[in-house]
CSV table of C-alpha atoms in Angstrom, one decimal:
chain,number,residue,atom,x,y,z
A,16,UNK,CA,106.1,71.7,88.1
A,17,UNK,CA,106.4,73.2,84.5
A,18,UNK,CA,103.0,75.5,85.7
A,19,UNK,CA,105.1,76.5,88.7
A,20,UNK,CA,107.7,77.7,86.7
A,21,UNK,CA,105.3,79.2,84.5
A,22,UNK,CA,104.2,81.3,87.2
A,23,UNK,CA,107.7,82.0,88.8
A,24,UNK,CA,109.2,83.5,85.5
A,25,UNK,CA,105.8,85.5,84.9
A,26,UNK,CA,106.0,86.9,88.8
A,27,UNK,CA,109.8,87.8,87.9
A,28,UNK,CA,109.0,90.2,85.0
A,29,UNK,CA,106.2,92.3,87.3
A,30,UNK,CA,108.7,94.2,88.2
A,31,UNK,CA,110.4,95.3,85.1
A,32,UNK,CA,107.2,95.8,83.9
A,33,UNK,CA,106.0,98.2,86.6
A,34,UNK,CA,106.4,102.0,86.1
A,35,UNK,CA,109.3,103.8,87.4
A,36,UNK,CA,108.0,105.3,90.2
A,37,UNK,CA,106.4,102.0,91.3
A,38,UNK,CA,109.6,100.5,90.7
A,39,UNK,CA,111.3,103.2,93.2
A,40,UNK,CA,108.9,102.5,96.0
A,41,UNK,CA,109.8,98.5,95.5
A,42,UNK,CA,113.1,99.2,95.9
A,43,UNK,CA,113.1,101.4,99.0
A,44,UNK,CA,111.4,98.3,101.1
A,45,UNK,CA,114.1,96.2,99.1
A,46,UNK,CA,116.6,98.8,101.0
A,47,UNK,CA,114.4,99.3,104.6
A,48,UNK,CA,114.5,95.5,104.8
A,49,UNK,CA,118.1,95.5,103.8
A,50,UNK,CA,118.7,97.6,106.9
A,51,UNK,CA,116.5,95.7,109.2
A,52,UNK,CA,117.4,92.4,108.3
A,53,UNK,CA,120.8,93.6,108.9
A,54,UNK,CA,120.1,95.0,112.4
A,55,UNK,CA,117.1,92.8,114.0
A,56,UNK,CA,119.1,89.3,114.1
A,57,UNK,CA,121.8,90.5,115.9
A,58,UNK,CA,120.6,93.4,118.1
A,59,UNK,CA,119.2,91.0,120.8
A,60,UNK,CA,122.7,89.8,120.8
A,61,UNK,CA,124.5,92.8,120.7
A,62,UNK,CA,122.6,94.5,123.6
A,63,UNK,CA,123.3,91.5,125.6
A,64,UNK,CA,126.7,90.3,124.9
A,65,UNK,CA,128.3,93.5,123.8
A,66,UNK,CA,126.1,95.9,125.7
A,67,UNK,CA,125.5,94.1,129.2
A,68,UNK,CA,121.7,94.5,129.0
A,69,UNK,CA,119.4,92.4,130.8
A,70,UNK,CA,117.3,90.1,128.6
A,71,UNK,CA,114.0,91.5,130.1
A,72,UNK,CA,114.8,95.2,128.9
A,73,UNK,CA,116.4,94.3,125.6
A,74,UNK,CA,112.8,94.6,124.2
A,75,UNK,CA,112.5,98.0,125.9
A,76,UNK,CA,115.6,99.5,124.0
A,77,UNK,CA,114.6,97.9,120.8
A,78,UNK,CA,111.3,99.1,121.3
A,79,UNK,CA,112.3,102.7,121.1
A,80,UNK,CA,113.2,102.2,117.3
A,81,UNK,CA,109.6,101.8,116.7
A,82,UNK,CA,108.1,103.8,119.4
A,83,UNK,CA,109.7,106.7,117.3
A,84,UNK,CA,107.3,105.7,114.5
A,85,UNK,CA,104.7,105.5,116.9
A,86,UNK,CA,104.7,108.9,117.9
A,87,UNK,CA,105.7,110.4,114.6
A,88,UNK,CA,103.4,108.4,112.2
A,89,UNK,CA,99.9,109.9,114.2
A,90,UNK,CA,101.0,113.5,112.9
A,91,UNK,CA,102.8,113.3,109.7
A,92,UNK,CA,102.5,109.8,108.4
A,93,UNK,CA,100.2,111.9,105.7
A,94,UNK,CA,102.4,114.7,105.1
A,95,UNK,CA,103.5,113.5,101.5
A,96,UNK,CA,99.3,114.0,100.9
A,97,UNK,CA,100.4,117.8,101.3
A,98,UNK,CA,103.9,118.7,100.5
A,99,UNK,CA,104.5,115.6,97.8
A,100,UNK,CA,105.8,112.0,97.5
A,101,UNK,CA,109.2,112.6,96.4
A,102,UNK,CA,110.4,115.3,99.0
A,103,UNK,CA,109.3,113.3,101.8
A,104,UNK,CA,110.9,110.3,100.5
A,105,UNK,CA,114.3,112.4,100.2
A,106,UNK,CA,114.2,113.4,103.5
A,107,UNK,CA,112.9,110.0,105.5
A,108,UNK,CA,115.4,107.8,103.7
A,109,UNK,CA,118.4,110.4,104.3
A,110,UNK,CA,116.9,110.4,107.7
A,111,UNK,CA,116.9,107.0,108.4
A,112,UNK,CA,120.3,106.1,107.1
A,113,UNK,CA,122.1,109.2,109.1
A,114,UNK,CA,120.2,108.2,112.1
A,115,UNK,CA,122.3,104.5,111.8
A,116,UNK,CA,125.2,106.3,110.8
A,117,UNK,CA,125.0,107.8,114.5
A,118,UNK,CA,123.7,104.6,115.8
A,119,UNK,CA,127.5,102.9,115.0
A,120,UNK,CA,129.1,105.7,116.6
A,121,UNK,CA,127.3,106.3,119.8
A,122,UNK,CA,128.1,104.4,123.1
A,123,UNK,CA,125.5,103.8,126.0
A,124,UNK,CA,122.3,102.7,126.9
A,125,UNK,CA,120.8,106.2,127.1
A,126,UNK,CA,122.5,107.2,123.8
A,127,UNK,CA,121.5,104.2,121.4
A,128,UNK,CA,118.0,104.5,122.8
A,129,UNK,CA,117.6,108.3,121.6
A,130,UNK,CA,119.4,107.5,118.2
A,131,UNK,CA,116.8,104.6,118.1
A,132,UNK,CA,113.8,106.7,118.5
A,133,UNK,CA,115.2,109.9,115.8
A,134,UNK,CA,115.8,106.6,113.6
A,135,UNK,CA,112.0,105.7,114.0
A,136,UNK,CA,110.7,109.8,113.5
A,137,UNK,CA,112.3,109.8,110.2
A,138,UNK,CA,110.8,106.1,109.2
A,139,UNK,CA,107.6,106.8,109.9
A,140,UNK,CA,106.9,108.2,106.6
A,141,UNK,CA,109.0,105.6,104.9
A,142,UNK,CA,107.0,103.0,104.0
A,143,UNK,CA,103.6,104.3,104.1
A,144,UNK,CA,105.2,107.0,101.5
A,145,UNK,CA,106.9,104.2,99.6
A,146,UNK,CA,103.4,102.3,99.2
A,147,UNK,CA,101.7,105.5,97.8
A,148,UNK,CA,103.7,105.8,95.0
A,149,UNK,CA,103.0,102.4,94.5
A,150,UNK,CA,99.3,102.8,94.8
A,151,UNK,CA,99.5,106.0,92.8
A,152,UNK,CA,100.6,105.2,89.4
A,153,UNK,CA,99.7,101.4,89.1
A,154,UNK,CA,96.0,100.4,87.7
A,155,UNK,CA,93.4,99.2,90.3
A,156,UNK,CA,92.9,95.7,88.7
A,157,UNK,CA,96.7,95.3,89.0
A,158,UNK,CA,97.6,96.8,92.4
A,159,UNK,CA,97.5,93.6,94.3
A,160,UNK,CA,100.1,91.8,92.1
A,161,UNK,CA,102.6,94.7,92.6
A,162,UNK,CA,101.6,94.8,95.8
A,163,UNK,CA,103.2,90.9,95.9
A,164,UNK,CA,106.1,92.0,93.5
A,165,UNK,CA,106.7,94.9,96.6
A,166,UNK,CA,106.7,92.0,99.1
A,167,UNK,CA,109.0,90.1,97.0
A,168,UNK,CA,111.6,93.3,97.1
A,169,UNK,CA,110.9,93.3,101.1
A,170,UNK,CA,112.0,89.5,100.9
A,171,UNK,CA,114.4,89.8,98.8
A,172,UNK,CA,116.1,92.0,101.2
A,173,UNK,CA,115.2,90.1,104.2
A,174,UNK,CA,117.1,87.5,102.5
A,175,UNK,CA,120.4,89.7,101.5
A,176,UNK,CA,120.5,91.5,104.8
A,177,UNK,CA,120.7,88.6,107.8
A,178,UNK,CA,123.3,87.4,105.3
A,179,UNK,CA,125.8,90.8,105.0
A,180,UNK,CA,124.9,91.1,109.0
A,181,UNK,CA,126.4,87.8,110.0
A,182,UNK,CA,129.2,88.7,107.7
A,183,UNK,CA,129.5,91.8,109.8
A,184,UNK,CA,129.0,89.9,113.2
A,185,UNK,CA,132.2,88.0,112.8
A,186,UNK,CA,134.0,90.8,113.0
A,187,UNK,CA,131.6,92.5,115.5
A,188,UNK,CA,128.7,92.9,116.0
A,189,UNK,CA,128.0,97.0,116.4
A,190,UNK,CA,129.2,96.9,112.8
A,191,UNK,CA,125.2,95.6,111.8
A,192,UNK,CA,124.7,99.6,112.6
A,193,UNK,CA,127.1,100.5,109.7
A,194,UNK,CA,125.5,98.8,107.3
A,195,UNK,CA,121.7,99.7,108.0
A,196,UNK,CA,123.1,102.9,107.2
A,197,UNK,CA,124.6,102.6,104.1
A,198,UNK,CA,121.7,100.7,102.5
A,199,UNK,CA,118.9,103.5,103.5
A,200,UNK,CA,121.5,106.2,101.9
A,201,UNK,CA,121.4,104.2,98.6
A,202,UNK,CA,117.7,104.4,98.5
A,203,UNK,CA,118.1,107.8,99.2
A,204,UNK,CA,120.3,108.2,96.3
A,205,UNK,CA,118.0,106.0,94.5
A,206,UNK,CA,115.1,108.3,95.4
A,207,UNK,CA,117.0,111.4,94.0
A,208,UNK,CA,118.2,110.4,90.9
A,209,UNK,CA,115.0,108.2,89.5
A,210,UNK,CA,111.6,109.6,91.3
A,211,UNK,CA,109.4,111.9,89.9
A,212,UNK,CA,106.8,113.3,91.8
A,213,UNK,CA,103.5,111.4,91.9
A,214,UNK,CA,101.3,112.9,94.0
A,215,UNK,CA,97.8,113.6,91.7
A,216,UNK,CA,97.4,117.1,90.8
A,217,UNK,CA,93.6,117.9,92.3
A,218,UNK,CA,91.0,121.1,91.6
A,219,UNK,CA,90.7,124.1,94.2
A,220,UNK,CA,87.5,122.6,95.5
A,221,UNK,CA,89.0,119.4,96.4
A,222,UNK,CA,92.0,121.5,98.0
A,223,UNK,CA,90.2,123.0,100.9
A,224,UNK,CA,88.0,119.5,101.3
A,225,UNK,CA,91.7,117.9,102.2
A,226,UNK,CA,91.2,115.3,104.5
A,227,UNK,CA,93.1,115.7,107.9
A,228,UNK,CA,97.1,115.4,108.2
A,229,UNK,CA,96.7,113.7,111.1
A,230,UNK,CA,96.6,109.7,110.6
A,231,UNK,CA,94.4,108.6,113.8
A,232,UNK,CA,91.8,110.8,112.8
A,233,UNK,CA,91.8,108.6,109.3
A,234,UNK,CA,91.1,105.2,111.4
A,235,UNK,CA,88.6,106.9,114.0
A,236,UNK,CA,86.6,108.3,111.3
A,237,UNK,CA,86.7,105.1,108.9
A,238,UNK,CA,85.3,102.1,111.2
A,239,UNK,CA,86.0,99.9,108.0
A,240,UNK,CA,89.7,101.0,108.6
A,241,UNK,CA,89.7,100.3,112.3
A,242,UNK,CA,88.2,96.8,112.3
A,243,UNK,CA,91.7,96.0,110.0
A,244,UNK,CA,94.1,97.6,111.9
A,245,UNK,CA,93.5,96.6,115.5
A,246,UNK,CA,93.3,92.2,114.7
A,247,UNK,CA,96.1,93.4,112.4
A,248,UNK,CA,98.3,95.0,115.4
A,249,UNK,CA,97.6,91.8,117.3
A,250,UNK,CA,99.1,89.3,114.5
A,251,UNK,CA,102.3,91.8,113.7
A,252,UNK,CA,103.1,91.8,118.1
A,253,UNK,CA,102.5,88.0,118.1
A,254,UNK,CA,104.6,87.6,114.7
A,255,UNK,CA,107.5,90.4,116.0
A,256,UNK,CA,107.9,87.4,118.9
A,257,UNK,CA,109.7,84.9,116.3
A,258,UNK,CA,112.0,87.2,114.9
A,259,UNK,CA,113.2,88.8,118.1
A,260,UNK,CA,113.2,86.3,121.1
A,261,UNK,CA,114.5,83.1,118.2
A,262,UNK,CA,117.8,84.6,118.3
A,263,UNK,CA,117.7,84.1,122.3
A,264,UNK,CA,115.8,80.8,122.0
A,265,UNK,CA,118.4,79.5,119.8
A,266,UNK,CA,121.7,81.1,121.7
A,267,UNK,CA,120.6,79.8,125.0
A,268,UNK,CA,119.8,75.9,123.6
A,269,UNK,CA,122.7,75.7,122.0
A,270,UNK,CA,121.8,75.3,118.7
A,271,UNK,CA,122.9,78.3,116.5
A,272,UNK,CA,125.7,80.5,116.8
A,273,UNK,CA,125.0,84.5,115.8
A,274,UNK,CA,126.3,83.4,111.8
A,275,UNK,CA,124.0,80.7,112.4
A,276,UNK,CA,120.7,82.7,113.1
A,277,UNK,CA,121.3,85.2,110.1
A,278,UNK,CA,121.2,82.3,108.3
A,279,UNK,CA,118.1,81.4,109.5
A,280,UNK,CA,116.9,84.3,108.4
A,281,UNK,CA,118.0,84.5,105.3
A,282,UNK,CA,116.6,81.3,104.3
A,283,UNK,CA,113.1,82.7,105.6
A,284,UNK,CA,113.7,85.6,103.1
A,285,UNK,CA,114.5,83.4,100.0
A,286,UNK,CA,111.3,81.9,100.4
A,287,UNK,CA,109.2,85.0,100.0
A,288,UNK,CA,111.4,85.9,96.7
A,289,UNK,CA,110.8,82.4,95.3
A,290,UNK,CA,107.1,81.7,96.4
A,291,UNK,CA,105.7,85.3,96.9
A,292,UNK,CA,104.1,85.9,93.3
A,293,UNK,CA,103.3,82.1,93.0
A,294,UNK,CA,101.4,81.9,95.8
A,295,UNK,CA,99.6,85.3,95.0
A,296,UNK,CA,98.2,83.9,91.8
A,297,UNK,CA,97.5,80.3,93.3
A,298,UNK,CA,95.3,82.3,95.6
A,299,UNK,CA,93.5,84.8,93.3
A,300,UNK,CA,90.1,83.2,92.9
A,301,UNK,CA,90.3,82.7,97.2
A,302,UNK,CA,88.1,84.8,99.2
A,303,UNK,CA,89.2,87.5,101.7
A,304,UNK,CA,88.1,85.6,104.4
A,305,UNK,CA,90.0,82.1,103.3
A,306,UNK,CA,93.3,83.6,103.0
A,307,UNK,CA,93.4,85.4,106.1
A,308,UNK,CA,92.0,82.0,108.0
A,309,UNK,CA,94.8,79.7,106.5
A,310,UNK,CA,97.3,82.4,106.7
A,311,UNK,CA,96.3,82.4,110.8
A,312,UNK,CA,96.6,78.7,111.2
A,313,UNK,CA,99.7,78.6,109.2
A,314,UNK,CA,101.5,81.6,111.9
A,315,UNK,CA,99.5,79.4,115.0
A,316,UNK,CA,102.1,76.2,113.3
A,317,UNK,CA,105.1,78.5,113.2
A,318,UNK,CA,104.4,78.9,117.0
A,319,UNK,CA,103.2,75.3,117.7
A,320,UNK,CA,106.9,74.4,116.5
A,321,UNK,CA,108.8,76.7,119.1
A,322,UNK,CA,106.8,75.4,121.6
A,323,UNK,CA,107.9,71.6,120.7
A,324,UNK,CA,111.6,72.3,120.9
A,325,UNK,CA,114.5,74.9,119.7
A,326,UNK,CA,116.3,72.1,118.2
A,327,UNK,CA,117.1,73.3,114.8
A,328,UNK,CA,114.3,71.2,112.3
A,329,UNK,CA,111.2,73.5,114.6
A,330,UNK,CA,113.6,76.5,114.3
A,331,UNK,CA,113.1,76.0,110.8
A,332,UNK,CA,109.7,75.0,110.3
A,333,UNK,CA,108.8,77.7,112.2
A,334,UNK,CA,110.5,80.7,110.2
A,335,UNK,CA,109.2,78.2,107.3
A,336,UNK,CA,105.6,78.7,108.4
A,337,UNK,CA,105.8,82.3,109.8
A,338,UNK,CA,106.9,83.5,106.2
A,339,UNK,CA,104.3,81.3,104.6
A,340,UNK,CA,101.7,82.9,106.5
A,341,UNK,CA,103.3,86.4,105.6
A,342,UNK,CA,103.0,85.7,101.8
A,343,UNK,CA,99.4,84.9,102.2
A,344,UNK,CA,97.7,87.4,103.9
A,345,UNK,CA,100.2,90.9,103.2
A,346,UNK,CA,99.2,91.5,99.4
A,347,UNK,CA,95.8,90.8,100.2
A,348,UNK,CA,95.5,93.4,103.5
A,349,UNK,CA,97.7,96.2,101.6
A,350,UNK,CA,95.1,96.3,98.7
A,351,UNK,CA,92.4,96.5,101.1
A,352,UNK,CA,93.3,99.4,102.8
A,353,UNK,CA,94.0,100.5,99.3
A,354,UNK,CA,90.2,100.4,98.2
A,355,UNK,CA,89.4,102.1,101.3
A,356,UNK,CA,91.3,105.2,101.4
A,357,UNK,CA,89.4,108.4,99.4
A,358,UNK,CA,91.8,109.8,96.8
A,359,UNK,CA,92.9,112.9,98.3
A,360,UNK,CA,93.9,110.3,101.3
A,361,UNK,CA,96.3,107.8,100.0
A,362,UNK,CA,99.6,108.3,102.0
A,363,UNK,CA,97.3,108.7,104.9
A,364,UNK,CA,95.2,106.0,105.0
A,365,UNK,CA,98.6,104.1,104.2
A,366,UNK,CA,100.0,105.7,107.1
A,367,UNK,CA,97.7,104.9,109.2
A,368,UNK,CA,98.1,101.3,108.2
A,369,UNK,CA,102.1,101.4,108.9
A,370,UNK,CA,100.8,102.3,112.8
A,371,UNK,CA,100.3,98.4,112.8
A,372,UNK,CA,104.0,98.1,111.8
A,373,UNK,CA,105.0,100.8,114.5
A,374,UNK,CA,102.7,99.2,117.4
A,375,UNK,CA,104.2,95.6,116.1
A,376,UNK,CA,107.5,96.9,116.8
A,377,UNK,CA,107.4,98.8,119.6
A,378,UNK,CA,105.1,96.5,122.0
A,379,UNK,CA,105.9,93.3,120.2
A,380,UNK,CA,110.3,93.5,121.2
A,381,UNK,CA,108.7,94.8,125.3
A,382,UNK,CA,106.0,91.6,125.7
A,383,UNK,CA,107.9,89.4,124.2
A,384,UNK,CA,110.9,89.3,125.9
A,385,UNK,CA,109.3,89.7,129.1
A,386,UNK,CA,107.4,86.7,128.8
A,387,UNK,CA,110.7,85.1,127.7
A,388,UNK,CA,112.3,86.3,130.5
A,389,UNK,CA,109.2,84.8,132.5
A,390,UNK,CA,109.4,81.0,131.1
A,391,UNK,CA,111.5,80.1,128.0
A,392,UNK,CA,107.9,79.0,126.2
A,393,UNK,CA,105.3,81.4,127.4
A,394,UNK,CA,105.6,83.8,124.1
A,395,UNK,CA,105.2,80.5,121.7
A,396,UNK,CA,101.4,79.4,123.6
A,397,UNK,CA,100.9,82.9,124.0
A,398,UNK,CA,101.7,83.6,120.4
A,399,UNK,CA,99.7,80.2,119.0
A,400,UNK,CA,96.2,81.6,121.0
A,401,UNK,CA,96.9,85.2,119.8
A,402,UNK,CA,97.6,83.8,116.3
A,403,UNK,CA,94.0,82.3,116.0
A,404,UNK,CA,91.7,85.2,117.7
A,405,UNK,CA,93.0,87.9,115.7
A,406,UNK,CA,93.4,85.9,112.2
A,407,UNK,CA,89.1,85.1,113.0
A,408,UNK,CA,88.3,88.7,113.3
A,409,UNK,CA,90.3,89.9,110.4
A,410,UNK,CA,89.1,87.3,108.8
A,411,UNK,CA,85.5,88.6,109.6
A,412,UNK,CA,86.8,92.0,108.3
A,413,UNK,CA,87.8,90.4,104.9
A,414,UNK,CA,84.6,89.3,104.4
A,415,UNK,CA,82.7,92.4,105.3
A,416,UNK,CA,85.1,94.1,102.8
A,417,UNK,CA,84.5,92.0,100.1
A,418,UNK,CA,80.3,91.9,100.5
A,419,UNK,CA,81.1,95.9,100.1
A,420,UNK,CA,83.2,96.1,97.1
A,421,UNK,CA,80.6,93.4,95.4
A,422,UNK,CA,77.7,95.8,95.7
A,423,UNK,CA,79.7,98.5,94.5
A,424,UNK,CA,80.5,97.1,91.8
A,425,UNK,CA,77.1,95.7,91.2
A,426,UNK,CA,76.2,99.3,91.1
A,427,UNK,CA,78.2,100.8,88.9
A,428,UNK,CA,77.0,97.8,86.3
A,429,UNK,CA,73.4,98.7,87.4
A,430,UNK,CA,74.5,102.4,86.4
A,431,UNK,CA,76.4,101.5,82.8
A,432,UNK,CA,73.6,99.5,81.7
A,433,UNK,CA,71.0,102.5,82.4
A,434,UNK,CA,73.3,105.3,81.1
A,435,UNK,CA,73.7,103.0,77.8
């Protein structure tokens, strides 16, 4: 117990101890997952009860927040590799938050749907930008503990943002649109007052050797890059199914109210801020491929229990296990792609790795609450099979990684001995 502590107190200084700039990028997921843990609970609800939308196309609407991203982050989810971190930053996170802004004050279908997808445009350079500056000013050796400390910021506002939406949801629920917009305009603010540009300055020659704005030339060039992303985009649409069709599960059982499920939520997200760092360094001396298996059965439990019952212990233990799984496998995958990405190619390679994200949110929302819509357990046995295929292949990824980096290294050893 005193050793966890230990670790918890240690995890809790990362971030004061990161540089500015990395401590920027931390805060804009802190901020992005404000806004979306503000929004996702209750937009389900919303669409239905407020809205009059059938179940089986509320995952349709949703999906055109991330389809948005998805057919913005191909072309300039690596534009801050040309024109800078900071400006891009400035204009995604003002982007966002205005887009919400006109998200609370439009009415219809047609309308929320095309304020959805200029959301999504503008967010596609978000987070891959947010992760650069990350990448860019923090040591090798110590990119995947900030990595964790960023994922602790992304909890932490999973955790605060359920909680202000169900304080909005009492007094309605299209007020969840306000407040997504006025936590992206604080990061913005955030972003103008504190970042400094961090994009590496680079010769001439390396100028006109620029790799390619366009993110899906990144993964089809990089085969490394594409055996990640595509058991990645599987796990994210079988994970997306918890957050979006619980709120449903639970409504239609009985056994939350809408205060109830941001709750739920933002107990999920106070796990990640207290257990995020410890179990990072309780897993340090774990191989690739370990992690990513135990982080696969864990999310195949999360769906096991919504498949038993959506009474509210298996409501819990699933969020329980879902975020467990999160913890373990997200530092680990964001350092990867990391290592793989040339250094001219950073916010591209990171970009390309948000596609994941976009695909997760834009197909997960559409599958999932179809199959709902089919039988009231499909998505968790769907979700529970999914959950094991892909965690084995990225797991086989992991690995492949890891035998790579190891002669690499061996290598440059081979080379320092000889030069000495």
């Amino acid at each position: 117990m005193n050793r966890f502590f230990k670790i918890l107190i240690s995890a809790a200084t990362t971030f004061g101890r990161a540089p500015r700039a990395a401590q920027v990028g931390m805060f804009l997921f802190f901020a992005a997952s404000v806004s979306d843990g503000i929004l996702m609970p209750f937009f389900a609800l919303w669409a239905h009860k407020d809205a009059g939308i059938p179940i089986e196309l509320i995952g349709l609407l949703l999906g055109c927040y991330a389809g948005g991203e998805l057919l913005a982050t191909p072309f300039f989810g690596g534009i801050a590799d040309r024109v800078g971190r900071r400006p891009v930053l400035l204009v995604s996170t003002s982007g966002v938050g205005l887009g919400f802004l006109l998200l609370f004050m439009v009415r219809g279908a047609f309308a929320v749907a095309g304020a959805l997808i200029v959301i999504g445009v503008f967010e596609s350079v978000l987070h891959p930008t947010a992760s650069t500056v990350i990448a860019d000013v923090v040591p090798a050796d110590a990119r995947r503990e900030h990595f964790a400390a960023r994922r602790v910021m992304s909890n932490a506002g999973s955790m605060v943002g359920p909680a202000l939406g169900a304080l909005l949801a009492l007094h309605s629920l299209g007020l969840v649109f306000l407040g997504g917009a006025v936590a992206l305009l604080v990061g913005a603010l955030v972003v103008a007052i504190f970042l400094r540009e961090t994009r590496p300055s680079r010769p001439a020659a390396e100028e006109e050797d620029e790799e390619s704005l366009l993110v899906l030339t990144a993964v089809f060039r990089d085969a490394h890059l594409a055996g990640l992303i595509i058991p990645i985009a599987l796990l994210g649409i079988a994970e997306s199914w918890i957050a979006t069709i619980t709120p449903l599960y639970a409504d239609a059982a009985g056994t939350l109210t809408a205060s109830g499920i941001g709750l739920l939520f933002t107990y999920a997200g106070a796990l990640g801020v207290v257990l995020q760092m410890p179990i990072t360094q309780a897993t340090g001396r774990m191989s690739g491929f370990s992690i990513v298996m135990l982080s696969g059965a864990v999310q195949a439990l999360a769906f096991a229990c919504l498949l038993a019952s959506p009474a509210l212990p298996f409501l819990v233990g699933a969020v329980t296990l879902l975020a467990l799984a999160q913890m373990l496998s997200g530092p680990l995958l964001q350092t990867i792609v990391t290592e793989l990405a040339p250094r001219n190619a950073q916010a591209t390679y990171q970009a390309a790795f948000g596609v994941v994200n976009d695909l997760r949110d834009a197909a997960g929302p559409a599958i999932g609450t179809w199959l709902y819509a089919l039988s009231s357990v499909l998505p968790w046995g769907t979700g529970l099979v999914a959950s094991l295929v892909a965690s084995g292949a990225l797991a086989a990824a992991a690995r492949r990684h890891e035998a790579r980096q190891a002669k690499i290294r061996a290598k440059a050893a081979t080379e320092r001995r000889a030069g000495g």
